[in-house]
Amino acid sequence: MSDGINKVVLAYSGGLDTSVILKWLEDTYNCEVVTFTADIGQGEEVEPARAKAEAMGIKEIYIEDLREEFARDYVFPMFRANAIYEGEYLLGTSIARPLIAKRLIEIARETGADAISHGATGKGNDQVRFELGAYALMPDVKVIAPWREWDLLSREKLMNYAAEHGIEVDFAKQSGKSPYSMDANLLHISYEGDLLEDPWNEPEEEMWRWSVSPEAAPDEPTYLELTYEKGDIVAINGEAMSAATVMETLNRIGGENGVGRDDIVENRYVGMKSRGCYETPAGTIMLKAHRAMESLTLDREAAHLKDEMMPRYAKMVYNGYWWSPEREMLQAAIDQTQQVVNGVVRVKLYKGNVIVAGRKSESDSLFDESIATFEDDAGAYDQKDAAGFIKLNALRLRVAAKRRK
Amino acid sequence: MSDGINKVVLAYSGGLDTSVILKWLEDTYNCEVVTFTADIGQGEEVEPARAKAEAMGIKEIYIEDLREEFARDYVFPMFRANAIYEGEYLLGTSIARPLIAKRLIEIARETGADAISHGATGKGNDQVRFELGAYALMPDVKVIAPWREWDLLSREKLMNYAAEHGIEVDFAKQSGKSPYSMDANLLHISYEGDLLEDPWNEPEEEMWRWSVSPEAAPDEPTYLELTYEKGDIVAINGEAMSAATVMETLNRIGGENGVGRDDIVENRYVGMKSRGCYETPAGTIMLKAHRAMESLTLDREAAHLKDEMMPRYAKMVYNGYWWSPEREMLQAAIDQTQQVVNGVVRVKLYKGNVIVAGRKSESDSLFDESIATFEDDAGAYDQKDAAGFIKLNALRLRVAAKRRK
Amino acid sequence: MSDGINKVVLAYSGGLDTSVILKWLEDTYNCEVVTFTADIGQGEEVEPARAKAEAMGIKEIYIEDLREEFARDYVFPMFRANAIYEGEYLLGTSIARPLIAKRLIEIARETGADAISHGATGKGNDQVRFELGAYALMPDVKVIAPWREWDLLSREKLMNYAAEHGIEVDFAKQSGKSPYSMDANLLHISYEGDLLEDPWNEPEEEMWRWSVSPEAAPDEPTYLELTYEKGDIVAINGEAMSAATVMETLNRIGGENGVGRDDIVENRYVGMKSRGCYETPAGTIMLKAHRAMESLTLDREAAHLKDEMMPRYAKMVYNGYWWSPEREMLQAAIDQTQQVVNGVVRVKLYKGNVIVAGRKSESDSLFDESIATFEDDAGAYDQKDAAGFIKLNALRLRVAAKRRK
Amino acid sequence: MSDGINKVVLAYSGGLDTSVILKWLEDTYNCEVVTFTADIGQGEEVEPARAKAEAMGIKEIYIEDLREEFARDYVFPMFRANAIYEGEYLLGTSIARPLIAKRLIEIARETGADAISHGATGKGNDQVRFELGAYALMPDVKVIAPWREWDLLSREKLMNYAAEHGIEVDFAKQSGKSPYSMDANLLHISYEGDLLEDPWNEPEEEMWRWSVSPEAAPDEPTYLELTYEKGDIVAINGEAMSAATVMETLNRIGGENGVGRDDIVENRYVGMKSRGCYETPAGTIMLKAHRAMESLTLDREAAHLKDEMMPRYAKMVYNGYWWSPEREMLQAAIDQTQQVVNGVVRVKLYKGNVIVAGRKSESDSLFDESIATFEDDAGAYDQKDAAGFIKLNALRLRVAAKRRK
């Protein structure tokens, strides 16, 4: 089973699963393996992956800090769209996959590899996201998804394989391991499996890692001022900061205030429903604040069009079509609207709540007190215009009503 | 200025404004006035309006309790759509107007009136909602909107008019009056004007009437079990109740837990942005819970179509097109999906948060643990299928990538 | 390779391919085969399939005339939606598959079969349409698609297999066979392959079978009056007729007038572009006439919503999702609008052109000459209303323009 | 009735109506008038308007040839969207108004005018299109729409006014005048009124001005090769030409072949249905050919998104929202897709038919014969992938089917 594969770039975390995959790839395909490990804000050291890869004899080892690129070129553009999947999910896992796919392919080109490999299972969305991205960027690449090929489908078999092949398993870590399947990056940490497999079960408090419970959050609210430029946050409380720093800051402060937990049943692209819990402190704040900034600065019809496009956009990202003409097409429309989304939003965080406490825009506010006021507006708006407006809008309804008689 | 008007049905609250309108209609149009006062859950007695109308010499007085009809035939169908306007507003005022318009027209037919009148201003959405509804149901009706016609545009002039015409003003009530323009019904209470006219201002705590602040809410959470049949809540904690009772119950419990406050800048149909604050305790719980019930029971693609249709549906309701072919068309599609939305959702209310703590459906759950599980699924799902799924979905992207080279 | 299959219902045409499939199924799966042959208007006798199946030892043979059901329950509902795929294709093949799938499954239930089989290839859309339908109606059915399994991928191998297994091939017919891959039913006949594989080639005149060329059509036009009830044609030139008869009549008259040819490059669901030529005489007339009937009777906003939904609806049918919640959801919305689509459309057919020559509706016309006239309208419409209408619609644009300064 | 208006820019055709308007503006508003007359391809000389304006004492006279700008910056971008209103109308009148509005405003700025005026009636769409454009570009401009203000509502009164005020009426022209209300530019000529006011009437042959009837067209077809760059036609039969020349050429050749007549009932923005006939030879060819070019070069999902957006885009243009954020937003998405719409389309024109006879693209074709072929594809496509593709797409339908049991 060689398929003529000479070199594979593997998305390598340094953990048990991808270490087994590394060995399995070498044995099964008789090929060279290049490892790629990225810091996208998952909150774990990536350098230890180097020693592990070296110990397994890997010569080409890529370890990279992609946090800024991830926040700036993936998360922020997505938040310009106010993207939410199925009314609840902020797409934390989905948005990280296109970047990983892109780097896998770039490294394949650099190293002359003809295949990529990943540790995503055959039941999930991530395999789709990795592979659609890879194929879109390098159409003849070969993709090896060991979980769809091998027979190591239980943890016991996997451990045995590791033992047989001399793969060192960090037992200390394994034994303290969460019973949940988790994924983390700057935007969120997710939990699936175990008790969550019954959607009637409430998650245990000890499951959550990034946030305190609303009950445990401080009794005093925290206020933040978020400065927007072209739809992106560029400063917090007046202090300019990079995209990744914005997210790290909001994750920390949000988490301290019990903000950003979600617990949903979602529809996977591969066809089944699944239960997931998510902690997305920064994202929860960003969505609320971005909508508030737009509410002041965006034209009504542009805003409504964005709202109608949003579910499609979110579905594209969820399903793995970041690298697609249709996503780029919607992004062009969305970004076109964000030139005027400038100003400041003040939010209040309190025990799980994100409350908009003010919004202003010196340059781009479309809110005109002189028109909206309940007091005399000095002729800025002629109330009599409304009669004609209503009459013409009603005309088709009136003609139809007459017909019905 | 008679326009041949003989009898007018007036939406009459019993307050100063509509009392002045009543008198002004008689004087200006030399016509008979029929008053119509409805209890739609605004939390104020409606019977006092009878005495006031009688005191002003009115002979045909309609006073009605429409709470059940409002909840059952307007609010509940709208929540089947998960309707939110501009990502935030639960359409509390909007959804009450079509019912008022319908009753005004029915009473006009019963009493042989040829016109209707209302107290909505020329700058707002409500005039549009009342009048589009009226024209759609009785195409030749005449509509009198005094605020667009008269010159009593300040409160002082209005008071003087009342004094001159012997209209008794309930000064006790007036003097304690809120500085905000408010509207209330079973679904919400709204606040506009005064300090809110600057969107940078945070609302004062004393403004809110239906809910305690999250800070003031109990330190212990409240759990509720909501039973759904065909998309509607039919029982709370196992106790069957009518639509209006569901809403009253959820308003009370939600309000006690600080649930349902919102503070937004919205785009009015008449063209300007306006700032509004809303308390919608029941609605906030209902939206969250309905989505959770659907997440378990609704097909993915039906759910996504609903999400894409929703902004249009919400806009129709906001703009006053309840009585329109396009709203009925979308409602037909939405209701068609709700046959399977049956089951129970468990929610946790805590200091402003509405947290889904469980969902189940004996009859209609599409969640299949045997497929979604991370453990061995005994062949319920063949992971190898995913390879073909991805390959064919990627085909167009690969062909395009090859072309680009 | 038994997979425990005992009995298979085969969509059987009586031709070479499905005769080979029949034999191959028996040999490969050691199972009993039930044949199903349907007349859906393809213009070939279906009875000969009986003798062929009998000659091959088949005991359970289903031969059915499904033309009325096809026209009434599939084609007509689809035309209520004005469905066109990618601006050109009238979905002739797509709409027949759900009916075949449904009957295959019903026969499987009647005969106790546990599998179905069809002769569609692995590159096309039809396999998807058959199988999605089958799975939606009988979720545990097994589907055997020989073209995806066997190695008889060239015509020569197929002929050899037939010879070896004593399958009588109708050589007279085979030798005169068109070089094109064709599919026909009441709605259309399609052509693919051979010269058409280069999209720069113009089709040869001799390829077309149902219509004369515009050049060869009569020099005199033909006028038809089509009577609509609830969006469906129920009479031609005043003569009431069934759905299938409507289609047969329009196919004949349309074809005589050179109407209904189309030549396109389309996007298949399985990911590639393909070139197809189609003759759809009845469908071409029906689409044009239905739009004309709606133009007179349908409300503007309902019509626009239909137009916006249409591409989604067409895509669902094309991709094989007839038996899906999302198609049923859109159908509910569409059918809801068709109550008023009643009246008569007069069309002129001339050398390939379908020209609307008149439309009227006694009961449901929304066209009001007294309003639309360029002459004095006696007050039916107050031109001054337009000023207010424009002013309020312009308000948001004016506010934005002021900001830009 | 001065409203403080000092100078008005009038869209002036030189005909009776706008000459009366000119005089009426001077008399009614005691203001100076600037005339603006544009050649947008209406097929009439514009220079004669100069002498007429001079004769009426006008000092600032603008006469401009805007054909290239119109074709390049308005018509061509709209055709990139494949825009059709209500399935039939190619928006010929609609697309000319934004350009006129823009020039009126630019001239107002140049000449220091504070108002603009036009000759559109209060029942039509054009008033809306002119005025929305004007307000969007110069928010404080005053707009004078005489047809909504004056009492010259019959032709007789208008003639009398002309006679009284010494306005020379070109009686020769008037007497030979068509009974239809017409509008023409590079994209179309339209007809409304008179016999057309009954939608059951077929138009008279003598009404049409730009095209021969299909019956009268040549018995031999005409073939054309249209070269596309980024979605726009840049050459015909290999000869490079400007946008306006493309349209003039296609209008001439199309008209000679009986191409481009349409006869519809449409829904006006101001609320009523109206009957219109249109001749759009170039546009009819351009729409068909552009779709054919896209069919070869555009990604499937981008094409489908365009199809779903199109009705909204067309509605925006029809309703007069060219100069709006929402139109610009959609245009950004559309233009983004057109980078690859390069190649050649061959069309055959014959007695009213526009038939695509071939399409090719050296650089950007996504049609891959090696994949789509019915012959052996040498492994370019693995038919077995289809099984997994179908299985996963069917999964949700199967789970639902099981639940129903």
Coordinates of N, CA and C in Angstrom, one line a residue, chain A residues 315-386:
Chain A
K315 N -22.3 28.7 7.5 CA -22.4 27.3 7.1 C -21.1 27.0 6.2
M316 N -20.7 27.9 5.4 CA -19.5 27.7 4.6 C -18.3 27.5 5.5
V317 N -18.2 28.3 6.5 CA -17.0 28.1 7.4 C -17.2 26.8 8.2
Y318 N -18.3 26.5 8.7 CA -18.6 25.3 9.4 C -18.2 24.1 8.6
N319 N -18.7 24.1 7.4 CA -18.5 22.9 6.5 C -17.1 22.8 5.9
G320 N -16.3 23.8 6.1 CA -14.9 23.7 5.6 C -14.7 24.4 4.3
Y321 N -15.5 25.3 3.9 CA -15.3 25.9 2.6 C -14.7 27.3 2.7
W322 N -13.8 27.5 3.6 CA -13.1 28.8 3.7 C -12.4 29.1 2.4
W323 N -11.7 28.1 1.9 CA -10.9 28.3 0.7 C -11.8 28.0 -0.5
S324 N -12.8 28.8 -0.7 CA -13.7 28.5 -1.8 C -14.2 29.9 -2.5
P325 N -14.5 29.8 -3.7 CA -15.0 31.1 -4.4 C -16.2 31.7 -3.7
E326 N -17.1 30.8 -3.2 CA -18.3 31.3 -2.6 C -18.1 32.1 -1.3
R327 N -17.1 31.6 -0.5 CA -16.8 32.3 0.8 C -16.1 33.6 0.4
E328 N -15.2 33.6 -0.5 CA -14.5 34.8 -0.9 C -15.5 35.9 -1.5
M329 N -16.5 35.4 -2.2 CA -17.5 36.2 -2.7 C -18.3 36.9 -1.6
L330 N -18.7 36.2 -0.6 CA -19.5 36.8 0.5 C -18.5 37.7 1.3
Q331 N -17.3 37.3 1.5 CA -16.4 38.1 2.2 C -16.2 39.5 1.5
A332 N -16.1 39.5 0.2 CA -16.0 40.7 -0.5 C -17.2 41.7 -0.2
A333 N -18.4 41.1 -0.2 CA -19.5 41.9 0.1 C -19.5 42.4 1.6
I334 N -19.1 41.5 2.5 CA -19.1 41.9 3.9 C -18.0 43.0 4.2
D335 N -16.8 42.7 3.7 CA -15.7 43.7 3.9 C -16.1 45.1 3.3
Q336 N -16.8 45.0 2.2 CA -17.2 46.3 1.6 C -18.0 47.2 2.5
T337 N -18.7 46.6 3.4 CA -19.6 47.3 4.3 C -18.8 47.9 5.5
Q338 N -17.6 47.3 5.8 CA -17.0 47.6 7.1 C -16.2 48.9 7.1
Q339 N -16.0 49.5 6.0 CA -15.3 50.8 6.0 C -15.7 51.8 7.0
V340 N -17.0 51.8 7.2 CA -17.6 52.8 8.1 C -17.8 52.3 9.6
V341 N -17.4 51.0 9.8 CA -17.7 50.5 11.2 C -16.5 50.9 12.1
N342 N -16.6 52.2 12.5 CA -15.5 52.8 13.3 C -16.2 53.4 14.5
G343 N -15.5 53.3 15.6 CA -16.1 53.9 16.8 C -15.7 53.2 18.1
V344 N -16.5 53.4 19.1 CA -16.2 52.8 20.4 C -17.5 52.1 21.0
V345 N -17.3 50.9 21.5 CA -18.4 50.3 22.2 C -18.0 50.0 23.6
R346 N -18.9 50.3 24.5 CA -18.6 50.1 25.9 C -19.5 48.9 26.3
V347 N -18.8 47.9 26.9 CA -19.6 46.7 27.4 C -19.4 46.5 28.8
K348 N -20.4 46.0 29.4 CA -20.3 45.6 30.8 C -20.4 44.1 30.9
L349 N -19.4 43.5 31.6 CA -19.4 42.1 31.8 C -19.8 41.8 33.3
Y350 N -20.8 40.9 33.4 CA -21.2 40.6 34.8 C -21.7 39.2 34.9
K351 N -21.1 38.3 35.6 CA -21.6 37.0 35.9 C -22.2 36.4 34.6
G352 N -21.5 36.3 33.6 CA -22.0 35.6 32.4 C -22.7 36.5 31.4
N353 N -23.1 37.7 31.8 CA -23.8 38.6 30.9 C -22.8 39.5 30.2
V354 N -23.0 39.7 28.9 CA -22.3 40.8 28.1 C -23.4 41.8 27.8
I355 N -23.3 43.0 28.4 CA -24.3 44.0 28.2 C -23.7 45.2 27.5
V356 N -24.3 45.7 26.5 CA -23.8 46.9 25.8 C -24.2 48.1 26.6
A357 N -23.2 48.9 27.0 CA -23.5 50.0 27.9 C -23.3 51.4 27.2
G358 N -23.0 51.3 25.9 CA -22.9 52.6 25.2 C -22.2 52.3 23.9
R359 N -22.4 53.1 22.9 CA -21.7 53.0 21.6 C -21.7 54.4 21.0
K360 N -20.5 54.8 20.4 CA -20.4 56.1 19.8 C -19.5 56.0 18.6
S361 N -19.6 57.0 17.7 CA -18.7 57.0 16.5 C -18.6 58.5 16.1
E362 N -17.5 59.1 16.3 CA -17.3 60.5 15.9 C -17.5 60.6 14.4
S363 N -16.9 59.7 13.7 CA -16.8 59.9 12.2 C -18.0 59.3 11.5
D364 N -18.6 58.2 12.0 CA -19.5 57.4 11.1 C -20.8 57.1 11.7
S365 N -21.2 57.8 12.8 CA -22.5 57.5 13.3 C -23.6 57.9 12.4
L366 N -24.6 57.1 12.2 CA -25.8 57.4 11.4 C -26.9 57.8 12.3
F367 N -26.7 57.8 13.6 CA -27.8 58.1 14.5 C -27.9 59.6 14.6
D368 N -29.0 60.1 14.3 CA -29.2 61.6 14.2 C -30.3 62.0 15.2
E369 N -29.8 62.5 16.3 CA -30.7 62.8 17.4 C -31.8 63.8 16.9
S370 N -31.4 64.7 16.0 CA -32.3 65.7 15.6 C -33.5 65.2 14.8
I371 N -33.3 64.0 14.3 CA -34.5 63.3 13.6 C -35.3 62.4 14.5
A372 N -34.5 61.6 15.3 CA -35.2 60.6 16.1 C -35.9 61.2 17.3
T373 N -35.6 62.4 17.7 CA -36.1 62.9 18.9 C -37.6 62.9 19.0
F374 N -38.1 62.8 20.3 CA -39.5 62.9 20.5 C -39.9 64.4 20.7
E375 N -38.9 65.2 20.8 CA -39.2 66.6 20.9 C -39.3 67.2 19.5
D376 N -39.5 68.5 19.4 CA -39.6 69.2 18.2 C -38.3 69.1 17.4
D377 N -38.4 68.7 16.2 CA -37.1 68.5 15.4 C -36.8 69.6 14.4
A378 N -37.5 70.7 14.6 CA -37.2 71.9 13.8 C -37.2 71.6 12.3
G379 N -38.1 70.7 11.9 CA -38.3 70.4 10.5 C -37.4 69.4 9.8
A380 N -36.6 68.8 10.6 CA -35.7 67.8 10.0 C -36.4 66.6 9.4
Y381 N -37.6 66.4 9.8 CA -38.4 65.3 9.3 C -39.8 65.8 9.2
D382 N -40.5 65.6 8.1 CA -41.8 66.0 7.9 C -42.8 64.9 8.1
Q383 N -43.5 64.9 9.3 CA -44.4 63.8 9.6 C -45.4 63.5 8.5
K384 N -45.7 64.5 7.8 CA -46.7 64.3 6.7 C -46.2 63.3 5.6
D385 N -44.9 63.3 5.5 CA -44.4 62.3 4.5 C -44.8 60.9 4.8
A386 N -45.0 60.6 6.0 CA -45.3 59.3 6.4 C -46.6 58.8 5.8

